[in-house]
Amino acid sequence: MSFHSSAFFLLVSLFTVTIQADQTCRSNLKESTPTSRFVFSDNGTVTDTETKIIWMRCAMGQKWDGKTCAGKAHEYSWQEAMDAVAELNSDTFGEPSSWRLPLVPELASIVERQCFEPRVNLSVFPATPSKAFWTGMEKKGSSEQAYAINFGRGGVTPSKKTSVGPVRLMRDGPNGKWWKMDNVMKKGS
């Protein structure tokens, strides 16, 4: 093997290691979503004791195998995600189902500020891709955009609804929403 092909192989190997790097967490920051905040169910859901939201542990397309989320998260356009949720809720054999896309404050409530790549507690939400997840919130004044939260490095951004991204579903807790939109709007004003 020549020097150039050895150097190329080494460079490709280093790049591969970088792509497969593990989540990074900063120990100097307090956990924002400690595992103790969640109650785990055998059916692949968790209940957040702070917000009372019931979350699917896996992104749509992945399957809970009793230990982790197996498979690859499916990526949807925003409308495809809304349609997939409607189909899931209608395919319940007569049982009521109320899964939905979270709104920005709801999805932001599970962002782990101590970690990135992905920006989530992997003990609670294993195998979460470091990608922008859709929310159910459209951008005000733009019928072509909806908000997504980036679980790689973080941040909320409006994205074209034709873009694709993974989805994590939720159900409201027993008392409905844990926050009021009026309060969110006043804080942002």
Backbone as ProteinMPNN parsed JSONL, in Angstrom:
{"seq_chain_A": "MSFHSSAFFLLVSLFTVTIQADQTCRSNLKESTPTSRFVFSDNGTVTDTETKIIWMRCAMGQKWDGKTCAGKAHEYSWQEAMDAVAELNSDTFGEPSSWRLPLVPELASIVERQCFEPRVNLSVFPATPSKAFWTGMEKKGSSEQAYAINFGRGGVTPSKKTSVGPVRLMRDGPNGKWWKMDNVMKKGS", "coords_chain_A": {"N_chain_A": [[0.853, -1.173, 0.0], [0.587, 2.193, -0.843], [2.007, 5.315, 0.4], [0.17, 7.443, 0.068], [-2.328, 6.099, -0.231], [-2.444, 4.876, 2.26], [-2.524, 7.081, 3.96], [-4.948, 8.184, 3.102], [-6.737, 6.12, 3.866], [-6.407, 6.194, 6.659], [-7.391, 8.79, 7.186], [-10.083, 8.505, 6.346], [-10.883, 6.572, 8.222], [-10.622, 8.01, 10.631], [-12.573, 9.96, 10.169], [-14.864, 8.37, 10.125], [-14.945, 7.486, 12.794], [-15.468, 9.911, 14.038], [-18.059, 10.458, 13.093], [-19.478, 8.447, 14.369], [-19.307, 9.118, 16.998], [-19.965, 9.268, 20.516], [-22.631, 10.581, 22.574], [-22.117, 13.765, 24.041], [-21.728, 15.095, 27.226], [-21.821, 17.768, 29.548], [-20.318, 18.0, 32.574], [-20.29, 20.127, 34.292], [-22.712, 21.349, 34.246], [-26.048, 21.291, 35.532], [-28.288, 18.515, 35.332], [-31.063, 18.8, 33.179], [-33.152, 17.165, 32.618], [-33.455, 14.887, 34.563], [-33.245, 11.335, 35.008], [-34.752, 10.384, 37.118], [-37.02, 11.924, 37.081], [-38.896, 10.746, 35.491], [-41.435, 8.279, 34.947], [-41.407, 4.97, 34.144], [-42.957, 2.826, 31.761], [-43.855, -0.507, 30.779], [-44.704, -0.618, 28.185], [-43.269, 0.947, 26.44], [-43.52, 3.647, 26.876], [-43.097, 6.744, 28.694], [-43.827, 8.663, 31.595], [-43.669, 11.997, 32.333], [-43.038, 13.323, 35.371], [-43.027, 15.953, 36.1], [-44.3, 17.52, 34.084], [-46.446, 15.946, 33.486], [-46.87, 14.847, 31.023], [-47.252, 12.174, 28.737], [-44.959, 10.306, 27.029], [-43.863, 8.786, 23.987], [-41.199, 6.596, 24.04], [-39.624, 6.029, 21.881], [-38.793, 7.324, 18.645], [-41.086, 7.793, 15.92], [-41.248, 5.024, 13.746], [-39.202, 3.659, 14.906], [-38.987, 0.856, 17.165], [-39.976, -0.166, 20.35], [-38.181, -2.492, 22.152], [-38.227, -3.55, 24.655], [-35.913, -2.91, 25.936], [-34.549, -0.963, 24.493], [-34.76, 1.446, 21.787], [-35.316, 0.084, 18.812], [-34.239, -0.139, 15.399], [-34.588, 2.295, 12.737], [-35.333, 5.735, 12.962], [-38.142, 7.062, 11.351], [-38.357, 9.515, 8.804], [-40.314, 12.325, 8.17], [-42.192, 14.598, 6.099], [-43.745, 17.624, 7.267], [-46.566, 17.517, 6.881], [-46.873, 14.81, 6.235], [-46.157, 13.732, 8.698], [-48.254, 14.68, 10.323], [-50.373, 13.302, 9.096], [-49.565, 10.641, 9.583], [-49.817, 10.513, 12.359], [-52.591, 10.884, 12.619], [-53.445, 8.538, 11.342], [-52.342, 6.586, 13.058], [-53.816, 7.133, 15.394], [-56.357, 6.439, 14.52], [-56.237, 3.759, 14.102], [-56.862, 1.919, 16.264], [-58.442, -0.172, 17.095], [-60.995, 0.364, 18.203], [-60.384, 1.47, 20.672], [-59.929, 4.543, 22.384], [-57.56, 6.939, 21.262], [-55.032, 9.319, 21.665], [-52.624, 10.374, 20.645], [-50.24, 12.841, 19.662], [-48.432, 15.397, 17.814], [-46.013, 17.158, 19.648], [-46.233, 20.511, 20.958], [-44.065, 23.402, 20.725], [-43.177, 24.271, 23.436], [-43.694, 21.911, 24.825], [-42.148, 19.82, 23.594], [-39.675, 20.985, 23.984], [-39.427, 20.665, 26.679], [-38.225, 18.212, 27.134], [-35.653, 18.429, 26.274], [-32.304, 17.916, 26.918], [-30.218, 19.973, 28.468], [-27.636, 19.678, 29.37], [-26.338, 17.953, 27.677], [-25.299, 17.083, 24.282], [-25.714, 16.068, 20.851], [-26.947, 13.295, 20.913], [-29.243, 15.835, 22.12], [-30.613, 14.991, 24.553], [-31.887, 12.967, 27.241], [-30.548, 9.951, 27.174], [-31.078, 7.662, 28.637], [-33.742, 7.774, 29.1], [-34.89, 8.315, 26.596], [-33.829, 6.379, 24.473], [-31.53, 5.842, 21.715], [-32.118, 8.118, 20.234], [-32.132, 10.094, 17.366], [-29.758, 12.598, 16.356], [-31.176, 14.964, 15.288], [-33.42, 17.407, 13.779], [-36.523, 17.508, 15.201], [-39.952, 17.428, 14.38], [-42.491, 19.717, 15.488], [-45.904, 20.315, 16.475], [-46.53, 22.891, 15.887], [-47.285, 25.499, 13.796], [-45.65, 28.126, 11.983], [-46.504, 31.364, 12.798], [-48.236, 33.345, 10.528], [-47.149, 32.139, 8.325], [-47.997, 29.762, 6.217], [-46.459, 27.829, 5.14], [-44.467, 26.958, 6.813], [-43.309, 25.255, 9.769], [-42.46, 24.677, 13.222], [-39.417, 23.19, 14.384], [-37.435, 21.261, 16.647], [-34.075, 21.04, 17.29], [-32.352, 18.207, 18.038], [-29.705, 17.71, 17.971], [-27.531, 19.802, 18.261], [-29.173, 21.615, 19.454], [-31.782, 24.126, 19.761], [-34.539, 25.986, 18.38], [-36.235, 26.128, 15.384], [-37.946, 27.633, 12.6], [-39.075, 25.643, 9.94], [-39.289, 24.66, 6.511], [-42.285, 23.081, 5.59], [-42.057, 21.039, 3.806], [-39.611, 19.938, 4.229], [-37.857, 17.173, 5.752], [-38.09, 15.266, 8.786], [-37.597, 13.537, 11.953], [-40.083, 12.276, 14.32], [-41.453, 12.563, 17.562], [-43.93, 11.337, 19.599], [-46.603, 12.384, 21.818], [-48.885, 12.356, 24.626], [-51.371, 14.244, 26.299], [-51.316, 14.801, 29.836], [-53.351, 13.705, 32.684], [-54.633, 16.053, 33.485], [-54.776, 17.691, 31.308], [-53.099, 20.181, 29.305], [-49.928, 21.242, 30.587], [-49.07, 23.788, 30.595], [-49.932, 27.139, 29.699], [-50.872, 28.704, 26.733], [-51.263, 31.467, 26.652], [-49.596, 32.367, 28.725], [-47.092, 31.688, 27.694], [-46.991, 33.331, 25.443], [-47.045, 35.879, 26.64], [-44.633, 35.915, 28.06], [-42.805, 35.906, 25.983], [-43.228, 38.338, 24.79]], "CA_chain_A": [[0.0, 0.0, 0.0], [1.403, 3.402, -0.945], [1.846, 6.31, 1.454], [-1.058, 8.212, -0.175], [-3.512, 5.304, 0.085], [-2.458, 4.677, 3.715], [-2.991, 8.341, 4.55], [-6.377, 8.298, 2.799], [-7.434, 5.147, 4.707], [-6.381, 6.731, 8.011], [-8.299, 9.933, 7.207], [-11.446, 7.965, 6.291], [-11.126, 5.915, 9.51], [-10.85, 9.059, 11.625], [-13.861, 10.572, 9.874], [-15.884, 7.413, 10.548], [-15.006, 7.534, 14.252], [-16.126, 11.169, 14.394], [-19.487, 10.325, 12.82], [-20.067, 7.523, 15.314], [-18.967, 9.556, 18.343], [-21.042, 9.194, 21.49], [-23.182, 11.809, 23.128], [-21.228, 14.519, 24.923], [-22.435, 15.794, 28.309], [-20.947, 18.642, 30.34], [-20.539, 17.702, 33.991], [-20.402, 21.367, 35.057], [-24.105, 21.804, 34.202], [-27.026, 20.426, 36.195], [-29.204, 17.851, 34.412], [-32.371, 19.454, 33.057], [-34.158, 16.09, 32.538], [-32.915, 13.712, 35.254], [-34.002, 10.093, 34.828], [-35.687, 10.252, 38.247], [-38.222, 12.724, 36.782], [-39.758, 9.978, 34.599], [-41.965, 6.977, 35.36], [-41.289, 4.103, 32.975], [-43.96, 1.782, 31.545], [-43.361, -1.62, 29.962], [-45.206, -0.503, 26.815], [-42.46, 1.859, 25.633], [-43.836, 5.05, 27.156], [-42.688, 7.295, 29.982], [-44.605, 9.815, 32.051], [-42.863, 13.048, 32.947], [-43.732, 13.688, 36.615], [-43.089, 17.415, 36.199], [-45.284, 18.065, 33.148], [-47.515, 14.93, 33.384], [-46.966, 14.403, 29.635], [-46.886, 10.794, 28.44], [-44.137, 10.331, 25.826], [-43.329, 7.572, 23.385], [-39.745, 6.61, 24.233], [-38.986, 5.902, 20.566], [-39.31, 8.13, 17.542], [-41.888, 6.975, 15.006], [-40.408, 4.217, 12.871], [-38.456, 2.783, 15.795], [-39.859, -0.003, 17.953], [-39.493, -0.467, 21.688], [-37.983, -3.942, 22.274], [-38.147, -3.879, 26.073], [-34.677, -2.35, 26.472], [-34.104, 0.2, 23.723], [-35.512, 1.725, 20.569], [-34.663, -0.629, 17.716], [-34.573, 0.336, 14.065], [-34.257, 3.666, 12.356], [-36.438, 6.693, 13.02], [-38.654, 7.462, 10.042], [-38.383, 10.965, 8.624], [-41.539, 12.753, 7.512], [-42.481, 16.022, 5.926], [-44.656, 17.989, 8.35], [-47.899, 16.989, 6.582], [-46.802, 13.354, 6.38], [-46.165, 13.461, 10.14], [-49.632, 14.884, 10.804], [-51.166, 12.198, 8.557], [-49.164, 9.418, 10.283], [-50.416, 10.574, 13.692], [-54.038, 10.638, 12.439], [-53.604, 7.113, 11.045], [-52.068, 5.855, 14.298], [-54.939, 7.326, 16.31], [-57.572, 5.791, 14.009], [-55.979, 2.318, 14.025], [-56.762, 1.514, 17.667], [-59.399, -1.246, 17.373], [-62.09, 0.844, 19.051], [-59.892, 2.148, 21.867], [-59.585, 5.937, 22.087], [-56.134, 7.244, 21.247], [-54.869, 10.769, 21.55], [-51.25, 10.756, 20.368], [-50.124, 14.032, 18.817], [-47.14, 16.074, 17.778], [-45.928, 18.143, 20.732], [-45.983, 21.91, 20.638], [-42.677, 23.763, 21.038], [-42.817, 24.19, 24.863], [-43.771, 20.528, 25.278], [-40.959, 19.101, 23.134], [-38.514, 21.618, 24.629], [-39.352, 20.208, 28.074], [-37.386, 17.012, 27.251], [-34.294, 18.722, 25.804], [-31.303, 17.855, 27.992], [-29.283, 21.071, 28.223], [-26.293, 19.26, 29.756], [-25.761, 17.083, 26.646], [-25.604, 17.325, 22.869], [-25.448, 14.983, 19.89], [-28.16, 14.107, 20.896], [-29.55, 16.722, 23.235], [-31.716, 14.314, 25.229], [-31.473, 11.951, 28.21], [-30.614, 8.683, 26.455], [-31.653, 6.627, 29.502], [-35.197, 7.912, 28.972], [-35.221, 8.283, 25.165], [-32.652, 5.78, 23.832], [-31.374, 5.804, 20.249], [-32.68, 9.324, 19.621], [-31.212, 10.679, 16.394], [-29.364, 14.008, 16.543], [-31.808, 15.659, 14.158], [-34.504, 18.332, 14.116], [-37.811, 16.832, 15.331], [-41.111, 18.282, 14.131], [-43.512, 20.013, 16.492], [-47.206, 20.558, 15.866], [-46.742, 24.347, 15.815], [-46.982, 26.198, 12.546], [-45.141, 29.481, 12.173], [-47.555, 32.354, 12.618], [-48.088, 34.158, 9.333], [-46.535, 31.389, 7.227], [-48.622, 28.441, 6.095], [-45.471, 26.912, 4.562], [-43.438, 26.615, 7.787], [-43.657, 24.796, 11.116], [-41.27, 24.676, 14.064], [-38.729, 21.944, 14.714], [-36.414, 21.4, 17.682], [-32.889, 20.283, 16.907], [-31.822, 17.385, 19.121], [-28.26, 17.575, 17.801], [-26.888, 20.876, 19.023], [-30.188, 22.389, 20.145], [-32.373, 25.264, 19.085], [-35.858, 25.901, 17.762], [-36.207, 26.855, 14.12], [-39.014, 27.367, 11.644], [-38.584, 24.886, 8.794], [-40.283, 24.428, 5.462], [-43.049, 21.871, 5.866], [-41.656, 19.998, 2.863], [-38.394, 19.317, 4.762], [-38.186, 15.948, 6.484], [-37.483, 15.104, 10.099], [-38.25, 12.537, 12.79], [-41.225, 12.699, 15.138], [-41.699, 11.879, 18.84], [-45.316, 11.64, 19.947], [-46.966, 12.576, 23.218], [-50.289, 12.515, 25.02], [-51.534, 15.112, 27.462], [-51.547, 14.134, 31.11], [-54.755, 13.65, 33.115], [-55.198, 17.396, 33.682], [-54.604, 18.477, 30.093], [-51.8, 20.827, 29.11], [-49.272, 21.709, 31.811], [-48.734, 25.192, 30.394], [-50.974, 27.898, 29.0], [-50.304, 29.461, 25.61], [-51.284, 32.888, 27.016], [-48.401, 32.619, 29.525], [-45.938, 31.605, 26.795], [-47.003, 34.526, 24.592], [-46.709, 37.045, 27.462], [-43.198, 35.866, 28.383], [-42.051, 36.212, 24.77], [-43.542, 39.691, 24.298]], "C_chain_A": [[0.898, 1.235, 0.0], [1.122, 4.344, 0.225], [0.515, 7.049, 1.302], [-2.303, 7.386, 0.158], [-3.586, 5.006, 1.573], [-2.985, 5.923, 4.408], [-4.491, 8.521, 4.312], [-7.192, 7.364, 3.692], [-7.509, 5.648, 6.148], [-7.359, 7.895, 8.154], [-9.756, 9.469, 7.197], [-11.804, 7.304, 7.62], [-11.402, 6.94, 10.6], [-12.201, 9.723, 11.425], [-14.993, 9.661, 10.341], [-16.037, 7.429, 12.061], [-15.726, 8.795, 14.7], [-17.637, 11.073, 14.187], [-20.169, 9.469, 13.878], [-19.788, 7.915, 16.761], [-20.193, 9.529, 19.246], [-21.511, 10.577, 21.895], [-22.15, 12.454, 24.051], [-22.077, 15.25, 25.952], [-21.422, 16.587, 29.126], [-21.276, 18.46, 31.821], [-20.681, 18.969, 34.837], [-21.818, 21.954, 35.022], [-25.006, 20.796, 34.899], [-27.928, 19.792, 35.133], [-30.533, 18.606, 34.373], [-33.498, 18.415, 32.972], [-33.63, 14.835, 33.237], [-33.834, 12.495, 35.085], [-35.049, 9.928, 35.922], [-36.988, 11.027, 38.032], [-39.26, 11.927, 35.992], [-40.184, 8.662, 35.224], [-42.054, 6.125, 34.099], [-42.403, 3.063, 32.948], [-43.356, 0.707, 30.651], [-43.744, -1.484, 28.492], [-44.421, 0.483, 25.942], [-42.831, 3.318, 25.789], [-43.234, 5.448, 28.499], [-43.62, 8.453, 30.303], [-43.657, 10.759, 32.763], [-43.612, 13.517, 34.187], [-43.845, 15.192, 36.802], [-44.216, 17.983, 35.331], [-46.537, 17.204, 33.028], [-47.728, 14.454, 31.941], [-46.525, 12.943, 29.54], [-46.188, 10.81, 27.078], [-43.916, 8.925, 25.286], [-41.82, 7.658, 23.546], [-39.009, 6.609, 22.897], [-39.603, 6.896, 19.59], [-40.146, 7.216, 16.651], [-40.963, 6.288, 14.008], [-39.517, 3.276, 13.666], [-39.453, 1.954, 16.598], [-39.197, -0.297, 19.298], [-39.379, -1.989, 21.824], [-37.876, -4.403, 23.725], [-36.904, -3.316, 26.747], [-34.251, -1.063, 25.79], [-35.029, 0.409, 22.525], [-34.74, 1.115, 19.401], [-35.119, -0.065, 16.378], [-34.219, 1.795, 13.887], [-35.506, 4.543, 12.446], [-36.848, 7.074, 11.6], [-38.644, 8.982, 9.969], [-39.559, 11.337, 7.731], [-41.465, 14.229, 7.143], [-43.483, 16.352, 7.03], [-46.048, 17.415, 8.103], [-47.928, 15.468, 6.69], [-46.828, 12.959, 7.857], [-47.569, 13.61, 10.708], [-50.536, 13.741, 10.344], [-50.848, 10.886, 9.28], [-49.76, 9.364, 11.683], [-51.917, 10.284, 13.602], [-54.296, 9.159, 12.164], [-53.374, 6.261, 12.288], [-53.252, 5.952, 15.254], [-56.213, 6.642, 15.828], [-57.443, 4.268, 13.996], [-55.844, 1.731, 15.425], [-57.778, 0.454, 18.068], [-60.459, -0.82, 18.389], [-61.657, 1.541, 20.319], [-59.573, 3.598, 21.521], [-58.069, 6.142, 22.156], [-55.97, 8.728, 20.98], [-53.406, 11.173, 21.392], [-51.241, 11.987, 19.475], [-48.688, 14.512, 18.791], [-47.107, 17.082, 18.928], [-45.79, 19.559, 20.176], [-44.569, 22.259, 21.118], [-42.374, 23.667, 22.533], [-42.823, 22.75, 25.39], [-42.521, 19.75, 24.867], [-39.697, 19.674, 23.78], [-38.351, 21.133, 26.072], [-38.508, 18.947, 28.235], [-35.987, 17.214, 26.662], [-33.366, 18.69, 27.017], [-30.221, 18.88, 27.698], [-27.835, 20.715, 28.572], [-25.572, 18.524, 28.613], [-26.078, 17.586, 25.24], [-25.141, 16.143, 22.042], [-25.758, 13.61, 20.476], [-28.376, 14.862, 22.205], [-30.774, 16.194, 23.985], [-31.131, 13.321, 26.233], [-31.65, 10.583, 27.547], [-31.087, 7.518, 27.324], [-33.176, 6.624, 29.389], [-35.628, 7.725, 27.518], [-34.042, 7.707, 24.379], [-32.708, 5.845, 22.308], [-32.039, 6.984, 19.544], [-31.691, 9.888, 18.605], [-30.948, 12.158, 16.688], [-29.875, 14.821, 15.369], [-32.882, 16.601, 14.679], [-35.833, 17.579, 14.063], [-38.943, 17.84, 15.123], [-41.911, 18.528, 15.408], [-44.829, 20.205, 15.741], [-47.509, 22.033, 15.684], [-46.326, 24.909, 14.473], [-46.462, 27.593, 12.881], [-46.261, 30.465, 11.862], [-47.253, 33.205, 11.389], [-47.449, 33.438, 8.158], [-47.128, 29.985, 7.181], [-47.644, 27.403, 5.549], [-44.397, 26.476, 5.548], [-44.044, 26.144, 9.106], [-42.35, 24.723, 11.905], [-40.738, 23.267, 14.299], [-37.699, 22.252, 15.797], [-35.269, 20.471, 17.325], [-32.338, 19.528, 18.119], [-30.351, 17.034, 18.912], [-27.571, 18.577, 18.702], [-27.887, 21.744, 19.779], [-30.722, 23.523, 19.299], [-33.713, 24.951, 18.451], [-35.807, 26.724, 16.489], [-37.469, 26.592, 13.315], [-38.4, 26.672, 10.429], [-39.681, 24.768, 7.759], [-40.973, 23.1, 5.734], [-42.701, 20.728, 4.918], [-40.339, 19.344, 3.272], [-38.807, 18.057, 5.519], [-37.446, 15.893, 7.806], [-38.221, 14.042, 10.885], [-39.329, 13.157, 13.678], [-41.239, 11.89, 16.433], [-43.091, 12.309, 19.306], [-45.526, 11.703, 21.446], [-48.472, 12.539, 23.383], [-50.323, 13.441, 26.223], [-51.747, 14.27, 28.703], [-53.006, 14.227, 31.511], [-55.41, 15.019, 33.283], [-55.044, 18.286, 32.453], [-53.218, 19.082, 30.023], [-51.242, 21.347, 30.434], [-48.875, 23.168, 31.724], [-49.879, 25.845, 29.634], [-50.322, 28.749, 27.924], [-50.276, 30.957, 25.921], [-50.019, 33.246, 27.812], [-47.146, 32.605, 28.659], [-45.856, 32.873, 25.956], [-46.614, 35.766, 25.389], [-45.227, 37.09, 27.778], [-42.368, 36.272, 27.175], [-42.262, 37.624, 24.258], [-42.578, 40.725, 24.813]], "O_chain_A": [[1.861, 1.305, 0.763], [0.133, 4.19, 0.942], [-0.193, 7.261, 2.287], [-3.24, 7.908, 0.763], [-4.686, 4.891, 2.113], [-3.794, 5.835, 5.331], [-5.218, 8.957, 5.205], [-8.228, 7.768, 4.222], [-8.556, 5.541, 6.787], [-8.082, 7.972, 9.147], [-10.574, 9.984, 7.959], [-12.928, 7.463, 8.098], [-12.316, 6.761, 11.404], [-12.9, 10.017, 12.394], [-15.98, 10.141, 10.897], [-17.161, 7.389, 12.562], [-16.514, 8.754, 15.645], [-18.408, 11.555, 15.017], [-21.313, 9.735, 14.247], [-20.013, 7.11, 17.665], [-21.318, 9.74, 18.793], [-20.878, 11.591, 21.6], [-21.407, 11.765, 24.75], [-23.031, 15.943, 25.599], [-20.304, 16.128, 29.363], [-22.394, 18.739, 32.254], [-21.14, 18.899, 35.977], [-22.092, 22.946, 35.697], [-24.754, 19.592, 34.859], [-28.292, 20.442, 34.154], [-31.061, 19.001, 35.412], [-34.659, 18.738, 33.222], [-33.382, 13.825, 32.579], [-35.056, 12.632, 35.028], [-36.124, 9.383, 35.67], [-37.963, 10.795, 38.747], [-40.392, 12.385, 35.836], [-39.415, 8.012, 35.933], [-42.692, 6.507, 33.117], [-42.753, 2.488, 33.979], [-42.453, 0.981, 29.861], [-43.17, -2.163, 27.64], [-44.851, 0.816, 24.838], [-42.499, 4.141, 24.936], [-42.907, 4.598, 29.328], [-44.133, 9.13, 29.412], [-42.935, 10.366, 33.679], [-44.713, 14.056, 34.071], [-44.676, 15.657, 37.582], [-44.991, 18.825, 35.786], [-47.567, 17.663, 32.533], [-48.683, 13.724, 31.674], [-45.555, 12.53, 30.177], [-46.758, 11.274, 26.091], [-43.794, 7.976, 26.061], [-41.221, 8.684, 23.222], [-37.898, 7.129, 22.796], [-40.774, 7.258, 19.699], [-39.935, 6.003, 16.63], [-40.021, 6.892, 13.494], [-39.12, 2.221, 13.17], [-40.627, 2.312, 16.697], [-38.014, -0.631, 19.366], [-40.365, -2.701, 21.635], [-37.472, -5.536, 23.984], [-36.834, -3.247, 27.974], [-33.667, -0.179, 26.417], [-35.959, -0.365, 22.296], [-33.652, 1.573, 19.05], [-36.24, 0.424, 16.244], [-33.636, 2.434, 14.763], [-36.597, 4.131, 12.052], [-36.002, 7.371, 10.756], [-38.895, 9.657, 10.968], [-39.771, 10.741, 6.675], [-40.767, 15.009, 7.79], [-44.016, 15.442, 7.664], [-46.656, 16.875, 9.027], [-48.903, 14.901, 7.183], [-47.451, 11.963, 8.223], [-48.024, 12.769, 11.482], [-51.371, 13.263, 11.112], [-51.755, 10.102, 9.561], [-50.163, 8.298, 12.147], [-52.453, 9.528, 14.412], [-55.251, 8.586, 12.689], [-54.125, 5.32, 12.545], [-53.644, 4.953, 15.858], [-57.069, 6.297, 16.643], [-58.449, 3.566, 13.89], [-54.827, 1.114, 15.742], [-57.962, 0.201, 19.258], [-60.774, -1.562, 19.319], [-62.487, 2.153, 20.989], [-58.999, 3.861, 20.465], [-57.394, 5.576, 23.015], [-56.686, 9.312, 20.167], [-52.983, 12.193, 21.937], [-52.123, 12.16, 18.633], [-47.852, 14.114, 19.601], [-48.09, 17.789, 19.151], [-45.295, 19.764, 19.068], [-43.953, 21.479, 21.843], [-41.385, 23.028, 22.891], [-42.054, 22.409, 26.289], [-41.901, 19.091, 25.702], [-38.762, 18.935, 24.087], [-37.25, 21.187, 26.622], [-38.105, 18.626, 29.353], [-35.218, 16.257, 26.565], [-33.618, 19.359, 28.019], [-29.404, 18.692, 26.796], [-26.908, 21.383, 28.114], [-24.343, 18.476, 28.583], [-26.985, 18.392, 25.033], [-24.308, 15.339, 22.462], [-24.84, 12.791, 20.527], [-27.774, 14.562, 23.237], [-31.818, 16.844, 24.049], [-29.99, 12.885, 26.076], [-32.776, 10.114, 27.379], [-31.463, 6.476, 26.787], [-33.817, 5.588, 29.564], [-36.622, 7.052, 27.245], [-33.331, 8.446, 23.698], [-33.779, 5.895, 21.704], [-32.472, 6.866, 18.398], [-30.533, 10.134, 18.943], [-31.813, 12.867, 17.202], [-29.093, 15.309, 14.553], [-33.212, 16.594, 15.865], [-36.224, 17.073, 13.011], [-38.891, 18.962, 15.628], [-41.996, 17.668, 16.284], [-44.849, 20.251, 14.511], [-48.64, 22.391, 15.355], [-45.168, 24.809, 14.067], [-46.79, 28.162, 13.922], [-46.884, 30.405, 10.802], [-46.145, 33.719, 11.235], [-47.227, 34.041, 7.108], [-46.799, 29.131, 8.004], [-47.97, 26.217, 5.502], [-43.505, 25.709, 5.185], [-45.129, 26.568, 9.503], [-41.266, 24.709, 11.322], [-41.491, 22.299, 14.398], [-37.16, 23.356, 15.861], [-35.463, 19.279, 17.089], [-31.913, 20.137, 19.101], [-29.813, 16.163, 19.595], [-27.087, 18.231, 19.779], [-27.497, 22.524, 20.648], [-30.172, 23.839, 18.244], [-33.989, 23.823, 18.043], [-35.386, 27.881, 16.506], [-38.007, 25.485, 13.331], [-37.337, 27.066, 9.949], [-40.866, 24.776, 8.093], [-40.321, 22.111, 6.069], [-43.018, 19.572, 5.199], [-39.978, 18.302, 2.725], [-39.973, 17.898, 5.883], [-36.332, 16.4, 7.937], [-39.344, 13.679, 10.536], [-39.466, 14.377, 13.772], [-41.059, 10.672, 16.408], [-43.385, 13.501, 19.394], [-44.749, 11.16, 22.232], [-49.23, 12.67, 22.422], [-49.421, 13.425, 27.061], [-52.289, 13.166, 28.637], [-53.819, 14.769, 30.762], [-56.636, 15.121, 33.226], [-55.17, 19.507, 32.552], [-52.272, 18.559, 30.612], [-51.985, 21.83, 31.288], [-48.385, 23.728, 32.705], [-50.691, 25.165, 29.005], [-49.332, 29.435, 28.179], [-49.353, 31.651, 25.495], [-49.435, 34.308, 27.597], [-46.24, 33.414, 28.861], [-44.773, 33.429, 25.777], [-45.915, 36.631, 24.861], [-44.62, 38.16, 27.772], [-41.331, 36.917, 27.328], [-41.535, 38.066, 23.369], [-42.708, 41.906, 24.49]]}, "name": "protein", "num_of_chains": 1, "seq": "MSFHSSAFFLLVSLFTVTIQADQTCRSNLKESTPTSRFVFSDNGTVTDTETKIIWMRCAMGQKWDGKTCAGKAHEYSWQEAMDAVAELNSDTFGEPSSWRLPLVPELASIVERQCFEPRVNLSVFPATPSKAFWTGMEKKGSSEQAYAINFGRGGVTPSKKTSVGPVRLMRDGPNGKWWKMDNVMKKGS"}
